[in-house]
Amino acid sequence: MDIVQSPISTLNHFYEKSGVEVGQHFYWQIGGFQVHAQVLITSWVVIAISLGSATIAVRDPQTIPTDGQNFVEYVLEFVRDLTRTQIGEEEYGPWVSFIGTMFLFILISNWSGALLPWKMIQLPHGELAAPTNDINTTAALALLTSVAYFYAGLAKRGLGYFGKYIQPTPVLLPINILEDFTKPLSLSFRLFGNILADELVVAVLVSLVPLVIPIPVMFLGLFTSAIQALIFATLAAAYIGESMEGHH
């Protein structure tokens, strides 16, 4: 009997370990599931800022663009050029909206951590921060990217898409399969790690030297946050383009 119970107790032990969390979180109970309320709140704020800004800027298009319309057109052209470069002239069109949404959501999320006074809003547990400061958000974005490039490859090449796993030789099958697991891991941990590190550095400097030094560090954080959004969007577009090409 002890031999049978031993593996079960071991599994329970690992399950308890998996429940260990860093810091405190504010939860909502939705449909029998616990969700991180602070991540949902900040994500909804970011989505509202994105939709509100775009709506205000293009609600009355002018032949001679206004400043807001000029900015929106510049961002759209930038995303279109990025997508065209990574995916290709013939295939990039349907993916502009996906890559643009990824880029803008990550950019505004990253900047919200530095520009919005999240710390002033008190929660029963935990505190508000940039959505990309949570590994669940970055993992979800990375998984969406994985679904997108699988869909792109299957839509373009059908079941022949899976032939890439045995190219140039079937010996590389395990490595090619492992690559599809490392792509979302790399995307999620790179973004999460950089944003978390930036916010921790600023918080430590503000607590130690609250007047002068944190300001240039915050400006540097805005720059690096924009670079992280650009890297994520570029890699997502590159993965989609690669899946449609059918080779590495």
PDB file of C-alpha atoms in Angstrom:
ATOM      1  CA  MET A   1       0.000   0.000   0.000  1.00  0.00           C
ATOM      2  CA  ASP A   2       2.858   2.354   0.764  1.00  0.00           C
ATOM      3  CA  ILE A   3       4.324   1.687  -2.685  1.00  0.00           C
ATOM      4  CA  VAL A   4       1.058   2.780  -4.322  1.00  0.00           C
ATOM      5  CA  GLN A   5       0.671   5.913  -2.208  1.00  0.00           C
ATOM      6  CA  SER A   6       4.216   7.119  -2.647  1.00  0.00           C
ATOM      7  CA  PRO A   7       3.862   8.384  -6.249  1.00  0.00           C
ATOM      8  CA  ILE A   8       0.534  10.035  -5.345  1.00  0.00           C
ATOM      9  CA  SER A   9       2.065  11.874  -2.405  1.00  0.00           C
ATOM     10  CA  THR A  10       4.956  12.917  -4.617  1.00  0.00           C
ATOM     11  CA  LEU A  11       2.549  14.383  -7.176  1.00  0.00           C
ATOM     12  CA  ASN A  12       0.708  16.248  -4.444  1.00  0.00           C
ATOM     13  CA  HIS A  13       4.004  17.632  -3.229  1.00  0.00           C
ATOM     14  CA  PHE A  14       4.846  18.979  -6.693  1.00  0.00           C
ATOM     15  CA  TYR A  15       1.343  20.421  -7.030  1.00  0.00           C
ATOM     16  CA  GLU A  16       1.744  22.302  -3.761  1.00  0.00           C
ATOM     17  CA  LYS A  17       5.085  23.630  -4.936  1.00  0.00           C
ATOM     18  CA  SER A  18       3.517  24.854  -8.192  1.00  0.00           C
ATOM     19  CA  GLY A  19       1.075  26.949  -6.155  1.00  0.00           C
ATOM     20  CA  VAL A  20       3.834  29.032  -4.593  1.00  0.00           C
ATOM     21  CA  GLU A  21       3.630  32.670  -5.721  1.00  0.00           C
ATOM     22  CA  VAL A  22       5.922  35.673  -5.547  1.00  0.00           C
ATOM     23  CA  GLY A  23       4.242  38.621  -3.847  1.00  0.00           C
ATOM     24  CA  GLN A  24       0.529  39.129  -3.311  1.00  0.00           C
ATOM     25  CA  HIS A  25      -2.189  39.210  -5.954  1.00  0.00           C
ATOM     26  CA  PHE A  26      -5.718  40.564  -6.065  1.00  0.00           C
ATOM     27  CA  TYR A  27      -8.073  37.900  -7.438  1.00  0.00           C
ATOM     28  CA  TRP A  28     -11.530  37.907  -8.958  1.00  0.00           C
ATOM     29  CA  GLN A  29     -13.689  34.800  -9.071  1.00  0.00           C
ATOM     30  CA  ILE A  30     -15.100  34.462 -12.602  1.00  0.00           C
ATOM     31  CA  GLY A  31     -17.016  31.343 -13.587  1.00  0.00           C
ATOM     32  CA  GLY A  32     -15.310  29.174 -11.017  1.00  0.00           C
ATOM     33  CA  PHE A  33     -11.830  30.419 -12.005  1.00  0.00           C
ATOM     34  CA  GLN A  34      -9.505  32.732 -10.144  1.00  0.00           C
ATOM     35  CA  VAL A  35      -8.040  35.493 -12.321  1.00  0.00           C
ATOM     36  CA  HIS A  36      -5.491  38.185 -11.537  1.00  0.00           C
ATOM     37  CA  ALA A  37      -7.722  41.236 -11.209  1.00  0.00           C
ATOM     38  CA  GLN A  38      -4.873  43.726 -11.336  1.00  0.00           C
ATOM     39  CA  VAL A  39      -3.743  42.412 -14.718  1.00  0.00           C
ATOM     40  CA  LEU A  40      -7.270  42.600 -16.126  1.00  0.00           C
ATOM     41  CA  ILE A  41      -7.729  46.150 -14.814  1.00  0.00           C
ATOM     42  CA  THR A  42      -4.501  47.480 -16.312  1.00  0.00           C
ATOM     43  CA  SER A  43      -5.068  45.576 -19.576  1.00  0.00           C
ATOM     44  CA  TRP A  44      -8.529  47.123 -19.936  1.00  0.00           C
ATOM     45  CA  VAL A  45      -7.030  50.569 -19.308  1.00  0.00           C
ATOM     46  CA  VAL A  46      -4.431  49.965 -22.037  1.00  0.00           C
ATOM     47  CA  ILE A  47      -7.109  48.742 -24.465  1.00  0.00           C
ATOM     48  CA  ALA A  48      -9.273  51.778 -23.669  1.00  0.00           C
ATOM     49  CA  ILE A  49      -6.338  54.135 -24.273  1.00  0.00           C
ATOM     50  CA  SER A  50      -5.562  52.450 -27.603  1.00  0.00           C
ATOM     51  CA  LEU A  51      -9.151  52.469 -28.865  1.00  0.00           C
ATOM     52  CA  GLY A  52      -9.866  55.956 -27.552  1.00  0.00           C
ATOM     53  CA  SER A  53      -6.746  57.467 -29.128  1.00  0.00           C
ATOM     54  CA  ALA A  54      -7.390  55.830 -32.503  1.00  0.00           C
ATOM     55  CA  THR A  55     -11.066  56.837 -32.473  1.00  0.00           C
ATOM     56  CA  ILE A  56     -10.337  60.471 -31.620  1.00  0.00           C
ATOM     57  CA  ALA A  57      -7.529  60.709 -34.184  1.00  0.00           C
ATOM     58  CA  VAL A  58      -9.481  59.322 -37.160  1.00  0.00           C
ATOM     59  CA  ARG A  59     -13.106  60.161 -36.326  1.00  0.00           C
ATOM     60  CA  ASP A  60     -13.097  62.988 -38.892  1.00  0.00           C
ATOM     61  CA  PRO A  61     -10.443  62.260 -41.589  1.00  0.00           C
ATOM     62  CA  GLN A  62      -9.181  65.336 -43.408  1.00  0.00           C
ATOM     63  CA  THR A  63      -7.675  65.713 -46.869  1.00  0.00           C
ATOM     64  CA  ILE A  64      -4.970  67.757 -45.186  1.00  0.00           C
ATOM     65  CA  PRO A  65      -4.247  65.597 -42.115  1.00  0.00           C
ATOM     66  CA  THR A  66      -4.289  67.042 -38.625  1.00  0.00           C
ATOM     67  CA  ASP A  67      -1.501  66.307 -36.144  1.00  0.00           C
ATOM     68  CA  GLY A  68      -3.370  63.369 -34.641  1.00  0.00           C
ATOM     69  CA  GLN A  69      -4.222  61.922 -38.053  1.00  0.00           C
ATOM     70  CA  ASN A  70      -0.608  62.381 -39.165  1.00  0.00           C
ATOM     71  CA  PHE A  71       0.622  60.441 -36.137  1.00  0.00           C
ATOM     72  CA  VAL A  72      -1.827  57.569 -36.674  1.00  0.00           C
ATOM     73  CA  GLU A  73      -0.900  57.369 -40.366  1.00  0.00           C
ATOM     74  CA  TYR A  74       2.790  57.348 -39.462  1.00  0.00           C
ATOM     75  CA  VAL A  75       2.286  54.483 -36.990  1.00  0.00           C
ATOM     76  CA  LEU A  76       0.239  52.546 -39.554  1.00  0.00           C
ATOM     77  CA  GLU A  77       2.887  53.034 -42.217  1.00  0.00           C
ATOM     78  CA  PHE A  78       5.601  51.973 -39.783  1.00  0.00           C
ATOM     79  CA  VAL A  79       3.742  48.754 -38.900  1.00  0.00           C
ATOM     80  CA  ARG A  80       2.999  48.098 -42.577  1.00  0.00           C
ATOM     81  CA  ASP A  81       6.674  48.462 -43.508  1.00  0.00           C
ATOM     82  CA  LEU A  82       7.742  46.200 -40.637  1.00  0.00           C
ATOM     83  CA  THR A  83       5.228  43.517 -41.638  1.00  0.00           C
ATOM     84  CA  ARG A  84       6.123  43.774 -45.332  1.00  0.00           C
ATOM     85  CA  THR A  85       9.834  43.418 -44.586  1.00  0.00           C
ATOM     86  CA  GLN A  86       9.412  40.282 -42.462  1.00  0.00           C
ATOM     87  CA  ILE A  87       6.581  38.491 -44.289  1.00  0.00           C
ATOM     88  CA  GLY A  88       6.999  39.588 -47.875  1.00  0.00           C
ATOM     89  CA  GLU A  89       5.313  41.828 -50.418  1.00  0.00           C
ATOM     90  CA  GLU A  90       2.671  39.324 -51.517  1.00  0.00           C
ATOM     91  CA  GLU A  91       1.555  37.919 -48.153  1.00  0.00           C
ATOM     92  CA  TYR A  92       1.889  40.732 -45.632  1.00  0.00           C
ATOM     93  CA  GLY A  93      -1.511  42.446 -46.080  1.00  0.00           C
ATOM     94  CA  PRO A  94      -3.743  40.266 -43.865  1.00  0.00           C
ATOM     95  CA  TRP A  95      -1.182  40.331 -41.044  1.00  0.00           C
ATOM     96  CA  VAL A  96      -0.781  44.099 -40.640  1.00  0.00           C
ATOM     97  CA  SER A  97      -3.638  44.328 -38.136  1.00  0.00           C
ATOM     98  CA  PHE A  98      -2.316  41.432 -36.023  1.00  0.00           C
ATOM     99  CA  ILE A  99       1.269  42.714 -35.887  1.00  0.00           C
ATOM    100  CA  GLY A 100       0.063  46.286 -35.321  1.00  0.00           C
ATOM    101  CA  THR A 101      -2.198  45.231 -32.440  1.00  0.00           C
ATOM    102  CA  MET A 102       0.652  43.303 -30.820  1.00  0.00           C
ATOM    103  CA  PHE A 103       3.065  46.210 -31.199  1.00  0.00           C
ATOM    104  CA  LEU A 104       0.696  48.896 -29.885  1.00  0.00           C
ATOM    105  CA  PHE A 105      -0.624  46.820 -26.978  1.00  0.00           C
ATOM    106  CA  ILE A 106       2.898  45.974 -25.788  1.00  0.00           C
ATOM    107  CA  LEU A 107       4.172  49.519 -26.321  1.00  0.00           C
ATOM    108  CA  ILE A 108       1.318  51.180 -24.432  1.00  0.00           C
ATOM    109  CA  SER A 109       1.458  48.510 -21.726  1.00  0.00           C
ATOM    110  CA  ASN A 110       5.182  49.048 -21.221  1.00  0.00           C
ATOM    111  CA  TRP A 111       4.869  52.825 -21.138  1.00  0.00           C
ATOM    112  CA  SER A 112       1.904  52.689 -18.775  1.00  0.00           C
ATOM    113  CA  GLY A 113       4.160  51.202 -16.110  1.00  0.00           C
ATOM    114  CA  ALA A 114       6.341  54.321 -16.175  1.00  0.00           C
ATOM    115  CA  LEU A 115       3.850  57.072 -17.019  1.00  0.00           C
ATOM    116  CA  LEU A 116       0.645  56.163 -15.188  1.00  0.00           C
ATOM    117  CA  PRO A 117       0.421  56.501 -11.379  1.00  0.00           C
ATOM    118  CA  TRP A 118      -0.613  52.890 -10.765  1.00  0.00           C
ATOM    119  CA  LYS A 119       0.844  52.896  -7.234  1.00  0.00           C
ATOM    120  CA  MET A 120      -1.645  55.549  -6.100  1.00  0.00           C
ATOM    121  CA  ILE A 121      -4.556  53.134  -6.583  1.00  0.00           C
ATOM    122  CA  GLN A 122      -4.862  50.925  -3.529  1.00  0.00           C
ATOM    123  CA  LEU A 123      -6.042  47.311  -3.833  1.00  0.00           C
ATOM    124  CA  PRO A 124      -7.017  44.862  -1.045  1.00  0.00           C
ATOM    125  CA  HIS A 125      -4.017  42.756  -2.078  1.00  0.00           C
ATOM    126  CA  GLY A 126      -1.109  43.374  -4.434  1.00  0.00           C
ATOM    127  CA  GLU A 127      -0.654  46.483  -6.549  1.00  0.00           C
ATOM    128  CA  LEU A 128      -1.251  47.681 -10.090  1.00  0.00           C
ATOM    129  CA  ALA A 129       1.571  47.652 -12.636  1.00  0.00           C
ATOM    130  CA  ALA A 130       2.107  47.381 -16.377  1.00  0.00           C
ATOM    131  CA  PRO A 131       0.272  44.353 -17.864  1.00  0.00           C
ATOM    132  CA  THR A 132       3.546  43.129 -19.352  1.00  0.00           C
ATOM    133  CA  ASN A 133       4.966  43.035 -15.823  1.00  0.00           C
ATOM    134  CA  ASP A 134       3.012  39.776 -15.389  1.00  0.00           C
ATOM    135  CA  ILE A 135       4.290  36.533 -16.932  1.00  0.00           C
ATOM    136  CA  ASN A 136       0.701  35.476 -17.711  1.00  0.00           C
ATOM    137  CA  THR A 137       0.290  38.421 -20.093  1.00  0.00           C
ATOM    138  CA  THR A 138       3.556  37.883 -21.943  1.00  0.00           C
ATOM    139  CA  ALA A 139       2.936  34.131 -22.134  1.00  0.00           C
ATOM    140  CA  ALA A 140      -0.524  34.746 -23.612  1.00  0.00           C
ATOM    141  CA  LEU A 141       0.934  37.099 -26.233  1.00  0.00           C
ATOM    142  CA  ALA A 142       3.619  34.535 -27.095  1.00  0.00           C
ATOM    143  CA  LEU A 143       1.016  31.751 -27.424  1.00  0.00           C
ATOM    144  CA  LEU A 144      -1.095  33.956 -29.694  1.00  0.00           C
ATOM    145  CA  THR A 145       1.976  34.412 -31.867  1.00  0.00           C
ATOM    146  CA  SER A 146       2.515  30.636 -31.964  1.00  0.00           C
ATOM    147  CA  VAL A 147      -1.107  30.048 -32.987  1.00  0.00           C
ATOM    148  CA  ALA A 148      -0.746  32.737 -35.662  1.00  0.00           C
ATOM    149  CA  TYR A 149       2.326  31.236 -37.317  1.00  0.00           C
ATOM    150  CA  PHE A 150       0.900  27.702 -37.194  1.00  0.00           C
ATOM    151  CA  TYR A 151      -2.281  29.015 -38.813  1.00  0.00           C
ATOM    152  CA  ALA A 152      -0.286  30.939 -41.431  1.00  0.00           C
ATOM    153  CA  GLY A 153       1.765  27.881 -42.361  1.00  0.00           C
ATOM    154  CA  LEU A 154      -1.229  25.528 -42.538  1.00  0.00           C
ATOM    155  CA  ALA A 155      -3.340  28.015 -44.497  1.00  0.00           C
ATOM    156  CA  LYS A 156      -0.573  28.565 -47.045  1.00  0.00           C
ATOM    157  CA  ARG A 157       0.881  25.073 -47.399  1.00  0.00           C
ATOM    158  CA  GLY A 158      -1.730  22.705 -45.961  1.00  0.00           C
ATOM    159  CA  LEU A 159      -0.460  19.530 -44.320  1.00  0.00           C
ATOM    160  CA  GLY A 160       2.759  19.970 -46.291  1.00  0.00           C
ATOM    161  CA  TYR A 161       3.651  22.525 -43.616  1.00  0.00           C
ATOM    162  CA  PHE A 162       4.679  19.704 -41.294  1.00  0.00           C
ATOM    163  CA  GLY A 163       7.282  18.605 -43.819  1.00  0.00           C
ATOM    164  CA  LYS A 164       9.551  21.330 -42.455  1.00  0.00           C
ATOM    165  CA  TYR A 165      10.191  19.197 -39.373  1.00  0.00           C
ATOM    166  CA  ILE A 166      12.164  16.642 -41.388  1.00  0.00           C
ATOM    167  CA  GLN A 167      14.132  19.169 -43.455  1.00  0.00           C
ATOM    168  CA  PRO A 168      16.924  19.086 -44.410  1.00  0.00           C
ATOM    169  CA  THR A 169      17.144  15.610 -42.825  1.00  0.00           C
ATOM    170  CA  PRO A 170      14.767  13.553 -40.635  1.00  0.00           C
ATOM    171  CA  VAL A 171      17.537  13.361 -38.023  1.00  0.00           C
ATOM    172  CA  LEU A 172      16.679  16.963 -37.078  1.00  0.00           C
ATOM    173  CA  LEU A 173      13.040  16.129 -36.253  1.00  0.00           C
ATOM    174  CA  PRO A 174      13.448  16.438 -32.430  1.00  0.00           C
ATOM    175  CA  ILE A 175      15.359  19.713 -32.763  1.00  0.00           C
ATOM    176  CA  ASN A 176      12.807  21.209 -35.154  1.00  0.00           C
ATOM    177  CA  ILE A 177       9.970  20.242 -32.789  1.00  0.00           C
ATOM    178  CA  LEU A 178      11.866  21.692 -29.816  1.00  0.00           C
ATOM    179  CA  GLU A 179      12.281  24.946 -31.732  1.00  0.00           C
ATOM    180  CA  ASP A 180       8.502  25.455 -31.768  1.00  0.00           C
ATOM    181  CA  PHE A 181       8.497  25.203 -27.966  1.00  0.00           C
ATOM    182  CA  THR A 182      11.426  27.572 -27.471  1.00  0.00           C
ATOM    183  CA  LYS A 183       9.961  30.350 -29.633  1.00  0.00           C
ATOM    184  CA  PRO A 184       7.064  31.258 -27.299  1.00  0.00           C
ATOM    185  CA  LEU A 185       9.253  30.728 -24.238  1.00  0.00           C
ATOM    186  CA  SER A 186      11.844  33.123 -25.623  1.00  0.00           C
ATOM    187  CA  LEU A 187       9.232  35.726 -26.565  1.00  0.00           C
ATOM    188  CA  SER A 188       7.455  35.639 -23.213  1.00  0.00           C
ATOM    189  CA  PHE A 189      10.475  35.570 -20.891  1.00  0.00           C
ATOM    190  CA  ARG A 190      12.406  38.223 -22.831  1.00  0.00           C
ATOM    191  CA  LEU A 191       9.554  40.722 -22.618  1.00  0.00           C
ATOM    192  CA  PHE A 192       8.604  39.866 -19.037  1.00  0.00           C
ATOM    193  CA  GLY A 193      12.183  39.917 -17.768  1.00  0.00           C
ATOM    194  CA  ASN A 194      13.087  43.265 -19.314  1.00  0.00           C
ATOM    195  CA  ILE A 195       9.941  45.069 -18.146  1.00  0.00           C
ATOM    196  CA  LEU A 196      10.128  43.629 -14.630  1.00  0.00           C
ATOM    197  CA  ALA A 197      13.821  44.508 -14.334  1.00  0.00           C
ATOM    198  CA  ASP A 198      13.208  48.069 -15.520  1.00  0.00           C
ATOM    199  CA  GLU A 199      10.413  48.647 -12.996  1.00  0.00           C
ATOM    200  CA  LEU A 200      12.476  47.149 -10.160  1.00  0.00           C
ATOM    201  CA  VAL A 201      15.459  49.390 -10.977  1.00  0.00           C
ATOM    202  CA  VAL A 202      13.288  52.510 -11.015  1.00  0.00           C
ATOM    203  CA  ALA A 203      11.563  51.515  -7.757  1.00  0.00           C
ATOM    204  CA  VAL A 204      14.895  50.941  -5.997  1.00  0.00           C
ATOM    205  CA  LEU A 205      16.360  54.237  -7.244  1.00  0.00           C
ATOM    206  CA  VAL A 206      13.244  56.176  -6.248  1.00  0.00           C
ATOM    207  CA  SER A 207      13.471  54.744  -2.727  1.00  0.00           C
ATOM    208  CA  LEU A 208      17.188  55.548  -2.426  1.00  0.00           C
ATOM    209  CA  VAL A 209      17.583  58.799  -4.393  1.00  0.00           C
ATOM    210  CA  PRO A 210      14.058  60.162  -4.948  1.00  0.00           C
ATOM    211  CA  LEU A 211      14.864  63.469  -6.684  1.00  0.00           C
ATOM    212  CA  VAL A 212      17.355  63.501  -9.568  1.00  0.00           C
ATOM    213  CA  ILE A 213      18.744  60.127 -10.623  1.00  0.00           C
ATOM    214  CA  PRO A 214      15.437  58.238 -11.278  1.00  0.00           C
ATOM    215  CA  ILE A 215      14.293  60.723 -13.970  1.00  0.00           C
ATOM    216  CA  PRO A 216      16.902  59.891 -16.660  1.00  0.00           C
ATOM    217  CA  VAL A 217      16.534  56.205 -15.769  1.00  0.00           C
ATOM    218  CA  MET A 218      12.791  56.484 -16.399  1.00  0.00           C
ATOM    219  CA  PHE A 219      13.423  58.083 -19.809  1.00  0.00           C
ATOM    220  CA  LEU A 220      15.837  55.270 -20.610  1.00  0.00           C
ATOM    221  CA  GLY A 221      13.130  52.823 -19.527  1.00  0.00           C
ATOM    222  CA  LEU A 222      10.691  54.381 -22.006  1.00  0.00           C
ATOM    223  CA  PHE A 223      13.227  53.890 -24.782  1.00  0.00           C
ATOM    224  CA  THR A 224      13.984  50.282 -23.876  1.00  0.00           C
ATOM    225  CA  SER A 225      10.251  49.566 -23.505  1.00  0.00           C
ATOM    226  CA  ALA A 226       9.677  50.768 -27.062  1.00  0.00           C
ATOM    227  CA  ILE A 227      12.568  48.605 -28.257  1.00  0.00           C
ATOM    228  CA  GLN A 228      11.045  45.550 -26.538  1.00  0.00           C
ATOM    229  CA  ALA A 229       7.700  46.155 -28.272  1.00  0.00           C
ATOM    230  CA  LEU A 230       9.501  46.488 -31.609  1.00  0.00           C
ATOM    231  CA  ILE A 231      11.505  43.289 -31.026  1.00  0.00           C
ATOM    232  CA  PHE A 232       8.389  41.306 -30.120  1.00  0.00           C
ATOM    233  CA  ALA A 233       6.456  42.538 -33.166  1.00  0.00           C
ATOM    234  CA  THR A 234       9.430  41.952 -35.487  1.00  0.00           C
ATOM    235  CA  LEU A 235       9.974  38.400 -34.242  1.00  0.00           C
ATOM    236  CA  ALA A 236       6.250  37.625 -34.477  1.00  0.00           C
ATOM    237  CA  ALA A 237       6.181  38.809 -38.096  1.00  0.00           C
ATOM    238  CA  ALA A 238       9.397  36.922 -38.856  1.00  0.00           C
ATOM    239  CA  TYR A 239       7.973  33.669 -37.461  1.00  0.00           C
ATOM    240  CA  ILE A 240       4.810  34.092 -39.536  1.00  0.00           C
ATOM    241  CA  GLY A 241       6.824  34.796 -42.682  1.00  0.00           C
ATOM    242  CA  GLU A 242       9.073  31.820 -41.993  1.00  0.00           C
ATOM    243  CA  SER A 243       6.122  29.438 -41.575  1.00  0.00           C
ATOM    244  CA  MET A 244       4.695  30.482 -44.931  1.00  0.00           C
ATOM    245  CA  GLU A 245       8.023  30.121 -46.709  1.00  0.00           C
ATOM    246  CA  GLY A 246       8.364  26.539 -45.524  1.00  0.00           C
ATOM    247  CA  HIS A 247      12.084  26.638 -44.772  1.00  0.00           C
ATOM    248  CA  HIS A 248      14.447  28.003 -42.139  1.00  0.00           C
TER     249      HIS A 248
END
